[in-house]
PDB file of C-alpha atoms and ligand atoms in Angstrom:
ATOM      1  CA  UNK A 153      92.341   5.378 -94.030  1.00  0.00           C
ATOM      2  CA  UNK A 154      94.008   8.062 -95.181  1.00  0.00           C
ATOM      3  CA  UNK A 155      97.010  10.736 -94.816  1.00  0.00           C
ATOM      4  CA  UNK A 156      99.788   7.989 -93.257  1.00  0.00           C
ATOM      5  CA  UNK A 157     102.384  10.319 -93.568  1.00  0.00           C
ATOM      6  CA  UNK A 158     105.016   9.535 -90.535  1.00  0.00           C
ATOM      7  CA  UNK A 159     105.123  12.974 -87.811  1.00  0.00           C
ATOM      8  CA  UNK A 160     102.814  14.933 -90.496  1.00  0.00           C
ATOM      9  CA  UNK A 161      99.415  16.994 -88.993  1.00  0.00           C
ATOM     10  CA  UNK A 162      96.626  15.880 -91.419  1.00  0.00           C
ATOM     11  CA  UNK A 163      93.110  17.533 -91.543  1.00  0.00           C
ATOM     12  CA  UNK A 164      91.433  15.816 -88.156  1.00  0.00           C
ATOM     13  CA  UNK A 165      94.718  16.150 -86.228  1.00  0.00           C
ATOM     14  CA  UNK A 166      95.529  19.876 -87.074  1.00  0.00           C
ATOM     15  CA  UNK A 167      91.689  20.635 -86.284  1.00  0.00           C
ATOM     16  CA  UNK A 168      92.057  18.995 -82.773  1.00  0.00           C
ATOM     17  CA  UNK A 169      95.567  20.574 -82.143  1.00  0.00           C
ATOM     18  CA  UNK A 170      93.925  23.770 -82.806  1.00  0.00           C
ATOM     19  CA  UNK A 171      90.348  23.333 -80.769  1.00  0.00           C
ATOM     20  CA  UNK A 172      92.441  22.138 -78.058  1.00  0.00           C
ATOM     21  CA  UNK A 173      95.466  24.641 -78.305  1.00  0.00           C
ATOM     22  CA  UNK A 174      94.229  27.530 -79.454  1.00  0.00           C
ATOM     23  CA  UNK A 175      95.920  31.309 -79.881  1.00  0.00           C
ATOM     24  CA  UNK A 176      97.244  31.967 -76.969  1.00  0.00           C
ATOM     25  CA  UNK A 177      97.285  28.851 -75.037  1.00  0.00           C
ATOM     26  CA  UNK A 178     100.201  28.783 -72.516  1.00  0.00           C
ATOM     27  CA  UNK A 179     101.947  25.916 -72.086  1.00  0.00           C
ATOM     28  CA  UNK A 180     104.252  25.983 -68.844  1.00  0.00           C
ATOM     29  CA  UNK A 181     104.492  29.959 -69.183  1.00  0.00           C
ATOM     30  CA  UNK A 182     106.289  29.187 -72.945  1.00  0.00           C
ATOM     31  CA  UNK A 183     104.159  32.596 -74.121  1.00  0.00           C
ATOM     32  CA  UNK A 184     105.288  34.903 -71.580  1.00  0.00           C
ATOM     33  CA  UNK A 185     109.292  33.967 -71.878  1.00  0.00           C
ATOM     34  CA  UNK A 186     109.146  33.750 -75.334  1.00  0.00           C
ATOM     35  CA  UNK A 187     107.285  37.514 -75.382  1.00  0.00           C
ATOM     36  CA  UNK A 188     109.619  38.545 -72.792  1.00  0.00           C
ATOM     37  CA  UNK A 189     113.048  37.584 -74.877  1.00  0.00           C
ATOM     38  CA  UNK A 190     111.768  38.682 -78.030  1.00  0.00           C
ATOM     39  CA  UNK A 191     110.792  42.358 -76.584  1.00  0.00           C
ATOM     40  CA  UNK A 192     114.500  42.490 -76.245  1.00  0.00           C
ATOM     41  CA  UNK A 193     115.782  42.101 -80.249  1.00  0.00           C
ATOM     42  CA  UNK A 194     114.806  44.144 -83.445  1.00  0.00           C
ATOM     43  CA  UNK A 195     113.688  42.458 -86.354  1.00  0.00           C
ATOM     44  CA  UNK A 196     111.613  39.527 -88.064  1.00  0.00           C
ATOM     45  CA  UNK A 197     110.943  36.376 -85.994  1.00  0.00           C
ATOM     46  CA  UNK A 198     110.357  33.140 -87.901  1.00  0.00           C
ATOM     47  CA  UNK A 199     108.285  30.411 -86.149  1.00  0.00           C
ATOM     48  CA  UNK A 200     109.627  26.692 -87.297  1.00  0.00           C
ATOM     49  CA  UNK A 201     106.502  24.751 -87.368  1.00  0.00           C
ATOM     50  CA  UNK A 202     104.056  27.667 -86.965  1.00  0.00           C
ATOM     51  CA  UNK A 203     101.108  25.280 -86.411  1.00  0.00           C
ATOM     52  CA  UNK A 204      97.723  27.210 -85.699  1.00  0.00           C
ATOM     53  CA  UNK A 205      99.359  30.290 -84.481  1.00  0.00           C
ATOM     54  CA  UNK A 206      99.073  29.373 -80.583  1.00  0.00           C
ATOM     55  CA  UNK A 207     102.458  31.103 -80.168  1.00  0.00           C
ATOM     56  CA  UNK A 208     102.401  33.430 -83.208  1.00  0.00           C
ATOM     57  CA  UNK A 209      98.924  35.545 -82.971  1.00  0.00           C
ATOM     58  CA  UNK A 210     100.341  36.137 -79.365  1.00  0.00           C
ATOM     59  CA  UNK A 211     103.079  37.971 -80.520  1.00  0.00           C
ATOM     60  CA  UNK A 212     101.644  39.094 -83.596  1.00  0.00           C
ATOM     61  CA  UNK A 213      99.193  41.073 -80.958  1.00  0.00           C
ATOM     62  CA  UNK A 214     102.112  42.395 -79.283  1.00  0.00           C
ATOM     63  CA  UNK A 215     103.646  44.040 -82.630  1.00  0.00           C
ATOM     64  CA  UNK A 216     106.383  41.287 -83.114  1.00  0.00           C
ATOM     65  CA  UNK A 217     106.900  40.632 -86.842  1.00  0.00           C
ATOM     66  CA  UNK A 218     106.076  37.062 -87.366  1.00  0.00           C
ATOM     67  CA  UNK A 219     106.787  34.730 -90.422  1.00  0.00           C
ATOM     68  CA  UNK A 220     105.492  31.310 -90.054  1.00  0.00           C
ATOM     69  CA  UNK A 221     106.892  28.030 -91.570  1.00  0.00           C
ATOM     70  CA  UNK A 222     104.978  24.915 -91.577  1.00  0.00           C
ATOM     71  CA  UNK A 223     105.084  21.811 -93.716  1.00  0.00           C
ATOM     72  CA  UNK A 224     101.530  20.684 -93.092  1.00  0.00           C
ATOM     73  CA  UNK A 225      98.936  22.545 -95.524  1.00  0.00           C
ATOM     74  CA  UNK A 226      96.387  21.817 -92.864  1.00  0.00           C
ATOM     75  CA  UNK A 227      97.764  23.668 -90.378  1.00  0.00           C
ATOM     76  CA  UNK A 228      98.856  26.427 -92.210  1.00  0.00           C
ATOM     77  CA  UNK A 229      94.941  26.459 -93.297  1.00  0.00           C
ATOM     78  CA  UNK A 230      94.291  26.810 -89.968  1.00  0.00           C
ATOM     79  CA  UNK A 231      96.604  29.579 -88.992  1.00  0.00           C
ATOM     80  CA  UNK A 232      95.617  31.659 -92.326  1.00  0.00           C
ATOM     81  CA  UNK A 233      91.881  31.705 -90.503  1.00  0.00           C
ATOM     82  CA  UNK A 234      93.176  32.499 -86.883  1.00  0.00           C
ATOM     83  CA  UNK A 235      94.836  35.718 -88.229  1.00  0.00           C
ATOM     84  CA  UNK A 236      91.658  36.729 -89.535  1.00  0.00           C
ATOM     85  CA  UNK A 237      89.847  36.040 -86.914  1.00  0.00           C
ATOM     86  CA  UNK A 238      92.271  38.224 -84.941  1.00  0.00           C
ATOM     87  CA  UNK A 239      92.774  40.481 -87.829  1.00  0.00           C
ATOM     88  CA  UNK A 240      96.508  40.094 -87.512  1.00  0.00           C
ATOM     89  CA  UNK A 241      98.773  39.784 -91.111  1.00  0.00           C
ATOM     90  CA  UNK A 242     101.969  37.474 -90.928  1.00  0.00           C
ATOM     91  CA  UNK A 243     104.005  36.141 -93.809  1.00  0.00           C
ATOM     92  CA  UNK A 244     104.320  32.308 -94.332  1.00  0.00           C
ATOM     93  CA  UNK A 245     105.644  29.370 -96.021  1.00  0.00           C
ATOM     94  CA  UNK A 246     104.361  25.866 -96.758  1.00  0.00           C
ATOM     95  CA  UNK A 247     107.883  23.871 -96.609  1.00  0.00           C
ATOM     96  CA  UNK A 248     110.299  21.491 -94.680  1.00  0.00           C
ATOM     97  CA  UNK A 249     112.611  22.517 -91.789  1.00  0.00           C
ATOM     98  CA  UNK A 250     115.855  21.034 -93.570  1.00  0.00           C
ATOM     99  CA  UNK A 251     115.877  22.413 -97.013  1.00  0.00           C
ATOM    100  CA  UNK A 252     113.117  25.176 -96.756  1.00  0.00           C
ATOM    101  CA  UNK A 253     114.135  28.360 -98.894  1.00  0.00           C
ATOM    102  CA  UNK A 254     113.231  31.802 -98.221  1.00  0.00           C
ATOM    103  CA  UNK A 255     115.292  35.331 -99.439  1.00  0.00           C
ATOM    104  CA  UNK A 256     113.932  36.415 -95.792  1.00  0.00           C
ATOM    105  CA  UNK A 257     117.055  36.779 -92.883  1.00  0.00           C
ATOM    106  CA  UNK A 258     115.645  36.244 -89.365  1.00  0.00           C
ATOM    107  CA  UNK A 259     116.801  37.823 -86.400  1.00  0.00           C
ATOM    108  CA  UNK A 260     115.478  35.051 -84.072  1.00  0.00           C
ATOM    109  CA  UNK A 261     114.164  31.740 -84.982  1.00  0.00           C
ATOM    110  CA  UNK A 262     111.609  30.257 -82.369  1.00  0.00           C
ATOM    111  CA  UNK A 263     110.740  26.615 -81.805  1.00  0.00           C
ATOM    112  CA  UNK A 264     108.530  26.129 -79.234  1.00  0.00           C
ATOM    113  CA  UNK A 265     106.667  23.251 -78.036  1.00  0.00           C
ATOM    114  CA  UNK A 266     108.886  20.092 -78.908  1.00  0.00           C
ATOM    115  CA  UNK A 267     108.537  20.830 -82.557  1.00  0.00           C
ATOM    116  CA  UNK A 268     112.669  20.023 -82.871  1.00  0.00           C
ATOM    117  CA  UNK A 269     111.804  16.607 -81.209  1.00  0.00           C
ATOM    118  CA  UNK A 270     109.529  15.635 -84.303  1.00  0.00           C
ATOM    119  CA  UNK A 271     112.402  15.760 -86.977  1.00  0.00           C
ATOM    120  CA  UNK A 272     114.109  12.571 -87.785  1.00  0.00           C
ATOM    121  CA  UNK A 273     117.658  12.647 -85.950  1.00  0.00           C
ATOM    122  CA  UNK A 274     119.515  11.771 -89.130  1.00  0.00           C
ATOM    123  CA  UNK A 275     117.440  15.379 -90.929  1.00  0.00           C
ATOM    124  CA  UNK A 276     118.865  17.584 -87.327  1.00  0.00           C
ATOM    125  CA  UNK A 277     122.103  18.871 -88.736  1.00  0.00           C
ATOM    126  CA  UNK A 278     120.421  19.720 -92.134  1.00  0.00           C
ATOM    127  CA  UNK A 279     117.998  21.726 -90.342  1.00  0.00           C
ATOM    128  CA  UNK A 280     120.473  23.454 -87.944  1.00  0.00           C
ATOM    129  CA  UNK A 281     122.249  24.453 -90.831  1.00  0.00           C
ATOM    130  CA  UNK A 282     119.139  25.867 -92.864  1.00  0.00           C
ATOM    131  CA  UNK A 283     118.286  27.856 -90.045  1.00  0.00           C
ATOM    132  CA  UNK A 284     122.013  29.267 -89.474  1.00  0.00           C
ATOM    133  CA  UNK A 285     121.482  30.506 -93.492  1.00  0.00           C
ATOM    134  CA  UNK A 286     118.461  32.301 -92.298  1.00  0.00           C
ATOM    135  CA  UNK A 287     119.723  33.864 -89.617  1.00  0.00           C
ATOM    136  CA  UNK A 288     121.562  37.734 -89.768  1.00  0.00           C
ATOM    137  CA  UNK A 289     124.866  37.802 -88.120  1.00  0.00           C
ATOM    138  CA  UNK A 290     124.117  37.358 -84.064  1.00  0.00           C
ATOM    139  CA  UNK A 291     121.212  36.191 -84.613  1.00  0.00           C
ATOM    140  CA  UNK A 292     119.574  34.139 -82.026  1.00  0.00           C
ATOM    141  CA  UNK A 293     117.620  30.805 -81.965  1.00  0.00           C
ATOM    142  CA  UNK A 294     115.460  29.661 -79.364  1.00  0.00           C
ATOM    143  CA  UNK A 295     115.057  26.048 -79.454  1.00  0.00           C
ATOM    144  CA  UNK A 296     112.426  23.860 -76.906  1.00  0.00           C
ATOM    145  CA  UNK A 297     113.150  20.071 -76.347  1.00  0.00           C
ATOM    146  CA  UNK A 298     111.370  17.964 -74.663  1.00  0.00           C
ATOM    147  CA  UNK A 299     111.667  14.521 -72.659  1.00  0.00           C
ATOM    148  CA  UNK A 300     109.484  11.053 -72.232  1.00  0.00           C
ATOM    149  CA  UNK A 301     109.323  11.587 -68.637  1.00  0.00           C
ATOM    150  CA  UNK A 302     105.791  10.473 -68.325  1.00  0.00           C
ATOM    151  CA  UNK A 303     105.708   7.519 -71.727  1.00  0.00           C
ATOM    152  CA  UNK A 304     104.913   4.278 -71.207  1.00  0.00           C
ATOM    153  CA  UNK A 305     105.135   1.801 -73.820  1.00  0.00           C
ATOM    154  CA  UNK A 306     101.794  -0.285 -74.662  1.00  0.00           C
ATOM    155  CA  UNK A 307      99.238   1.916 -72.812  1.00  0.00           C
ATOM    156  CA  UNK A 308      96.398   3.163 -74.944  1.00  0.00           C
ATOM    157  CA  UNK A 309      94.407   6.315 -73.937  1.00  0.00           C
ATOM    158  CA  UNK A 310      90.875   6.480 -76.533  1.00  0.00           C
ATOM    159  CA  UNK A 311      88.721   9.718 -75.808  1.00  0.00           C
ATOM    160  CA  UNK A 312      86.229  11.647 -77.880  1.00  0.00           C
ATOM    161  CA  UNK A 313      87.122  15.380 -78.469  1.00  0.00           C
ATOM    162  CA  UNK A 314      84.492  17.391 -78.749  1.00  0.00           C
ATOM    163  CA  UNK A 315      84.821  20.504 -81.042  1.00  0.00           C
ATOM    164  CA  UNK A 316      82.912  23.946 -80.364  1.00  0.00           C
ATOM    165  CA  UNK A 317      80.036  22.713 -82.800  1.00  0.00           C
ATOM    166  CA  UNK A 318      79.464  20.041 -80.650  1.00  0.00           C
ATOM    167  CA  UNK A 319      80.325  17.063 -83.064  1.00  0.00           C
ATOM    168  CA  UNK A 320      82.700  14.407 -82.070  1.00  0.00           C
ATOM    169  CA  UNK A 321      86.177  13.551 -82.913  1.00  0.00           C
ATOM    170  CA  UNK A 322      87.064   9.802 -81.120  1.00  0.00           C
ATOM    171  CA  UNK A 323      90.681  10.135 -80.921  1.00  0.00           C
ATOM    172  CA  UNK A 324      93.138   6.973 -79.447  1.00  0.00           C
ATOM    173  CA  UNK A 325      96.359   7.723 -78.977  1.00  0.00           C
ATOM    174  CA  UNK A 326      98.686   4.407 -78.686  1.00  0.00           C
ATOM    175  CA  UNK A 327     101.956   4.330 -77.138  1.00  0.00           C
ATOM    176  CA  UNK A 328     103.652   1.755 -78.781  1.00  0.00           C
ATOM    177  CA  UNK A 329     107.934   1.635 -77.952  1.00  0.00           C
ATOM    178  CA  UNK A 330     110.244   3.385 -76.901  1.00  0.00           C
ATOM    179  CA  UNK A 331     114.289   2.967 -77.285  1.00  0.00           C
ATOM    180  CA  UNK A 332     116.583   3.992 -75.271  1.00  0.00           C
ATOM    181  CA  UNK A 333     119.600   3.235 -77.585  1.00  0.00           C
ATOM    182  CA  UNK A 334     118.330   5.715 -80.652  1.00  0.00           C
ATOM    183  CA  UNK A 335     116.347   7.527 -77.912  1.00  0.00           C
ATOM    184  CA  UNK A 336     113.031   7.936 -79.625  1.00  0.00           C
ATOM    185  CA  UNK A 337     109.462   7.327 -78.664  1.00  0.00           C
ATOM    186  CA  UNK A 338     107.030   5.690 -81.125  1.00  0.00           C
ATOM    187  CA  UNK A 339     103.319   7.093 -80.959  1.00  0.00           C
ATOM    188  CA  UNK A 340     100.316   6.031 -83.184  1.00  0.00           C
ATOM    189  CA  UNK A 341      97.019   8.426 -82.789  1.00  0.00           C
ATOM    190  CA  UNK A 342      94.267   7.300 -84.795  1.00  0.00           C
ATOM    191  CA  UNK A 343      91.056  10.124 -85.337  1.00  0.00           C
ATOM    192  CA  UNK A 344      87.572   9.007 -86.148  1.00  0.00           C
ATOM    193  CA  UNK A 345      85.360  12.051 -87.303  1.00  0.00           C
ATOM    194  CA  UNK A 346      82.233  10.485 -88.996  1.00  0.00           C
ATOM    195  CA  UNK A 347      83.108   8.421 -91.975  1.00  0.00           C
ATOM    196  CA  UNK A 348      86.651   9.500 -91.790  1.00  0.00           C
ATOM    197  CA  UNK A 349      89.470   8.414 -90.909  1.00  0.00           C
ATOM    198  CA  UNK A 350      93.143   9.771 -90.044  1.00  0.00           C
ATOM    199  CA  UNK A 351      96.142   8.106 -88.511  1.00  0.00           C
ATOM    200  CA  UNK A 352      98.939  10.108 -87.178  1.00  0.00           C
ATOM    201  CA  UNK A 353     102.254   8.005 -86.668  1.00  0.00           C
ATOM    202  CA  UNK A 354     104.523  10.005 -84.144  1.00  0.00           C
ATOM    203  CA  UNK A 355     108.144   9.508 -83.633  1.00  0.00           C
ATOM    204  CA  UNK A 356     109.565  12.086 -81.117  1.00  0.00           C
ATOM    205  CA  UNK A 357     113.723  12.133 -80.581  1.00  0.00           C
ATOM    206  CA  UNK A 358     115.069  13.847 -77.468  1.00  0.00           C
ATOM    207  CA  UNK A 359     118.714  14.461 -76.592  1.00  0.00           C
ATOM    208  CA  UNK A 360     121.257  14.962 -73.329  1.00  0.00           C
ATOM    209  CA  UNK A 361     122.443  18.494 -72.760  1.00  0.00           C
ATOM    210  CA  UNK A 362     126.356  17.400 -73.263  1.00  0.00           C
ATOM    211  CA  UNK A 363     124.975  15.704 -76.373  1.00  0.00           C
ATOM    212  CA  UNK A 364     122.821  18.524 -78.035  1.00  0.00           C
ATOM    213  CA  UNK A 365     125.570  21.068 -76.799  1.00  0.00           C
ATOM    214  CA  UNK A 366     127.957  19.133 -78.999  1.00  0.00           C
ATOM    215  CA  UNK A 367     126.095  19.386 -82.050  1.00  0.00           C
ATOM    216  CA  UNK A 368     126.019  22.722 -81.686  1.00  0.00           C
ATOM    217  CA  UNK A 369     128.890  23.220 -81.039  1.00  0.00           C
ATOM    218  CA  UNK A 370     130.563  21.420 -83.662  1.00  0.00           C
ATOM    219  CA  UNK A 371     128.036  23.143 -86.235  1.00  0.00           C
ATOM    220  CA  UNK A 372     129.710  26.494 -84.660  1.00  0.00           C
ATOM    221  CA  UNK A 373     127.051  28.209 -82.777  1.00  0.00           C
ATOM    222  CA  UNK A 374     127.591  30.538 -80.062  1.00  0.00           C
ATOM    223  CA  UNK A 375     126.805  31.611 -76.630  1.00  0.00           C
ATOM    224  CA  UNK A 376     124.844  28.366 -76.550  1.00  0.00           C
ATOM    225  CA  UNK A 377     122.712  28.121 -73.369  1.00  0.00           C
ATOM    226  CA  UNK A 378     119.508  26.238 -72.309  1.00  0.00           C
ATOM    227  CA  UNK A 379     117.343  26.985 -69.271  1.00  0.00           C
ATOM    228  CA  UNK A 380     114.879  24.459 -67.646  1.00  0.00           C
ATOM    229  CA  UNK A 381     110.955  24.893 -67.895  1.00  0.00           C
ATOM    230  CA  UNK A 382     111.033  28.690 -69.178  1.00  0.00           C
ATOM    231  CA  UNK A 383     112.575  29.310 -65.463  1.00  0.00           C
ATOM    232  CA  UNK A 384     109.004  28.457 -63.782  1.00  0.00           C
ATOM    233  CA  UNK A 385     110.530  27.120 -60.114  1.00  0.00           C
ATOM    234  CA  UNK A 386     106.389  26.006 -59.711  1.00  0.00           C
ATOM    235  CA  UNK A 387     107.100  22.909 -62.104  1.00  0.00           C
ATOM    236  CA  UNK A 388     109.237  20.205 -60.446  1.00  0.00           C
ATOM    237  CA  UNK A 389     109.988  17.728 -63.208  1.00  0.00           C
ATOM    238  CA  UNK A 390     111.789  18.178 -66.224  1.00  0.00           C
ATOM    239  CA  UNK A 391     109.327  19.148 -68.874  1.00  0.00           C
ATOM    240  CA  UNK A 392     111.029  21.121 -71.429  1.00  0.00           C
ATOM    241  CA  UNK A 393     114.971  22.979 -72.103  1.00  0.00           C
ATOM    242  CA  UNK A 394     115.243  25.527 -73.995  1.00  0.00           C
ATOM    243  CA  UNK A 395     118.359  25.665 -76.371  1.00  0.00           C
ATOM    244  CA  UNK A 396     119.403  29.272 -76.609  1.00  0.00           C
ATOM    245  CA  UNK A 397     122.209  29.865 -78.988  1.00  0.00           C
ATOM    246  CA  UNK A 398     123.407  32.615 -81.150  1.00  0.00           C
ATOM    247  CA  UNK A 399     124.820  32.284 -85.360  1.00  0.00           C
TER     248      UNK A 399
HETATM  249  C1  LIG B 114     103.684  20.578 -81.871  1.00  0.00           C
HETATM  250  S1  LIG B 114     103.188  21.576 -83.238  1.00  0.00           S
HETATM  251  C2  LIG B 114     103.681  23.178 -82.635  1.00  0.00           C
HETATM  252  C3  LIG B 114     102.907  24.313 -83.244  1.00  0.00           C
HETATM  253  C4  LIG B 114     103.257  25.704 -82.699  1.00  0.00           C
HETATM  254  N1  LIG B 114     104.664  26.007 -82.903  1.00  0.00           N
HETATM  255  C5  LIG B 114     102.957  25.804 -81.219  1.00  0.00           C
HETATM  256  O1  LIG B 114     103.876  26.082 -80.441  1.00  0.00           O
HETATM  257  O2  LIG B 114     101.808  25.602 -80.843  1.00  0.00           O
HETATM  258  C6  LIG B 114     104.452  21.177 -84.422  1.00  0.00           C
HETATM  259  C7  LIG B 114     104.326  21.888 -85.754  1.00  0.00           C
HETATM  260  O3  LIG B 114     105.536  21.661 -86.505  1.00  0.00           O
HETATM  261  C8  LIG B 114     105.197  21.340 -87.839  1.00  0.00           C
HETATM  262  N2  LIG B 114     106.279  20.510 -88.395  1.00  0.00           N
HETATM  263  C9  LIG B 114     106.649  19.268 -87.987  1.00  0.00           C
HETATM  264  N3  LIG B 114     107.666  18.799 -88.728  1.00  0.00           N
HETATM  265  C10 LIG B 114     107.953  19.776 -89.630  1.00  0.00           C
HETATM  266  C11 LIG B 114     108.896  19.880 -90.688  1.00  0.00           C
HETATM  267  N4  LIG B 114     109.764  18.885 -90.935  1.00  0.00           N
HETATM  268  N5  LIG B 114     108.927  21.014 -91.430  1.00  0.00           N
HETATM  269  C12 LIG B 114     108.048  22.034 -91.158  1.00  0.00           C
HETATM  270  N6  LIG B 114     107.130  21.976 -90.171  1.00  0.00           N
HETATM  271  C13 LIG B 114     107.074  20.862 -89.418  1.00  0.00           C
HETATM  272  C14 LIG B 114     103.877  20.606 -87.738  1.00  0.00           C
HETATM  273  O4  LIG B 114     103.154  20.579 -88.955  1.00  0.00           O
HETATM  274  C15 LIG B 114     103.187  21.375 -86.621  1.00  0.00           C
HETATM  275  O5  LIG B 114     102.419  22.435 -87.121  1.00  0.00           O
END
């Protein structure tokens, strides 16, 4: 075994987030509203947690200025090849949410796809902060969390992925706890790809609307609003809010 590194995409899990997700996979709609609020600001967008470029080539394609931050070297690999294959340039970082340093100012910061839900609650206001130093005066951040609607602690779901050269990736994905008092979910995804090996332990936090508006507030944000599955009436649940605040 190799790569335990707690919420961190190694090679096999970055290679299956990115067969399975790739450029310009929708999830919800979260493409089109994020193309559709950008259109309206000038300036640089940086993607937290750029991944693979689902989001990013997108809007790279549409003539948004994209810089991409990522902490996993994997994924970042794997972005760095989607832009050529879509002969699209971007800036981009290897580094950490909470103490990341770039000269760069952002007019908007995306976060889409429950990336915020993957940092350790204690690391949140670090991170809220280092993006507030980013951003020029006004600007915006757009911010998706997500919810355990659908967990449920001690199933186990094994499958085997298959990737577009036909070879096999058995992945099982365990859901092991969740608690409702530090409200976090506890995920273990182990990937088998020939002789190797990769396990992927997942923590994901999510937070109430009074409760995340707080912490904004108190970190003195404004204009802080959130909307409810990118506005798309078709989806009935809860599935993701978007934070939308301004520095
Ligand atoms: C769920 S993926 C989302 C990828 C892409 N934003 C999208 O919408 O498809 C989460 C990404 O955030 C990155 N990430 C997670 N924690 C991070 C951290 N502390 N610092 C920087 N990147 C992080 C992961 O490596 C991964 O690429």
């Amino acid at each position: 075994m190799e790569n335990i590194k707690r919420n961190y995409y190694g090679s096999l899990s970055s290679l299956v987030y990115d067969q399975s997700k790739p450029p310009g996979t929708s999830i919800d709609g979260d493409i089109q509203f994020y193309t559709e609020e950008l259109i309206q600001r000038d300036g640089i967008v940086l993607e937290a947690g750029v991944g693979n470029g689902r989001m990013a080539i997108p809007l790279l394609r549409k003539g948004f200025e994209v810089f991409g931050l990522d902490n996993s070297q994997e994924m970042l690999d794997l972005y760095k090849a989607n832009l050529v294959k879509y002969n699209m340039k971007s800036n981009m970082l290897l580094g950490d949410l909470k103490d990341f340093k770039t000269d760069e100012k952002f007019d908007s910061i995306i976060m889409p796809n429950g990336s915020f839900c993957l940092i350790n609650r204690d690391n949140i206001i670090d991170v809220l902060n280092n993006f507030k130093a980013h951003l020029n005066e006004n600007g915006k951040m757009y911010l998706d969390l997500i919810f355990p609607t659908s967990f449920k602690a001690g199933t186990i779901h094994e499958f085997d992925f298959q990737l577009d050269n036909s070879e096999i990736i058995n992945v099982k994905n365990k859901s092991i706890s969740i608690d409702w008092i530090t409200q976090k979910t506890y995920t273990e995804l182990e990937y088998w790809y020939k002789n190797k090996s990769e396990i992927q332990p997942f923590s994901l936090w999510w937070y109430g609307v009074e409760e995340f508006t707080n912490i904004l507030k108190e970190l003195e944000f404004k204009n802080i609003n959130h909307i409810i599955n990118y506005n798309n009436l078709k989806i009935l649940n809860l599935k993701t809010l978007t934070f939308i605040f301004e520095k």
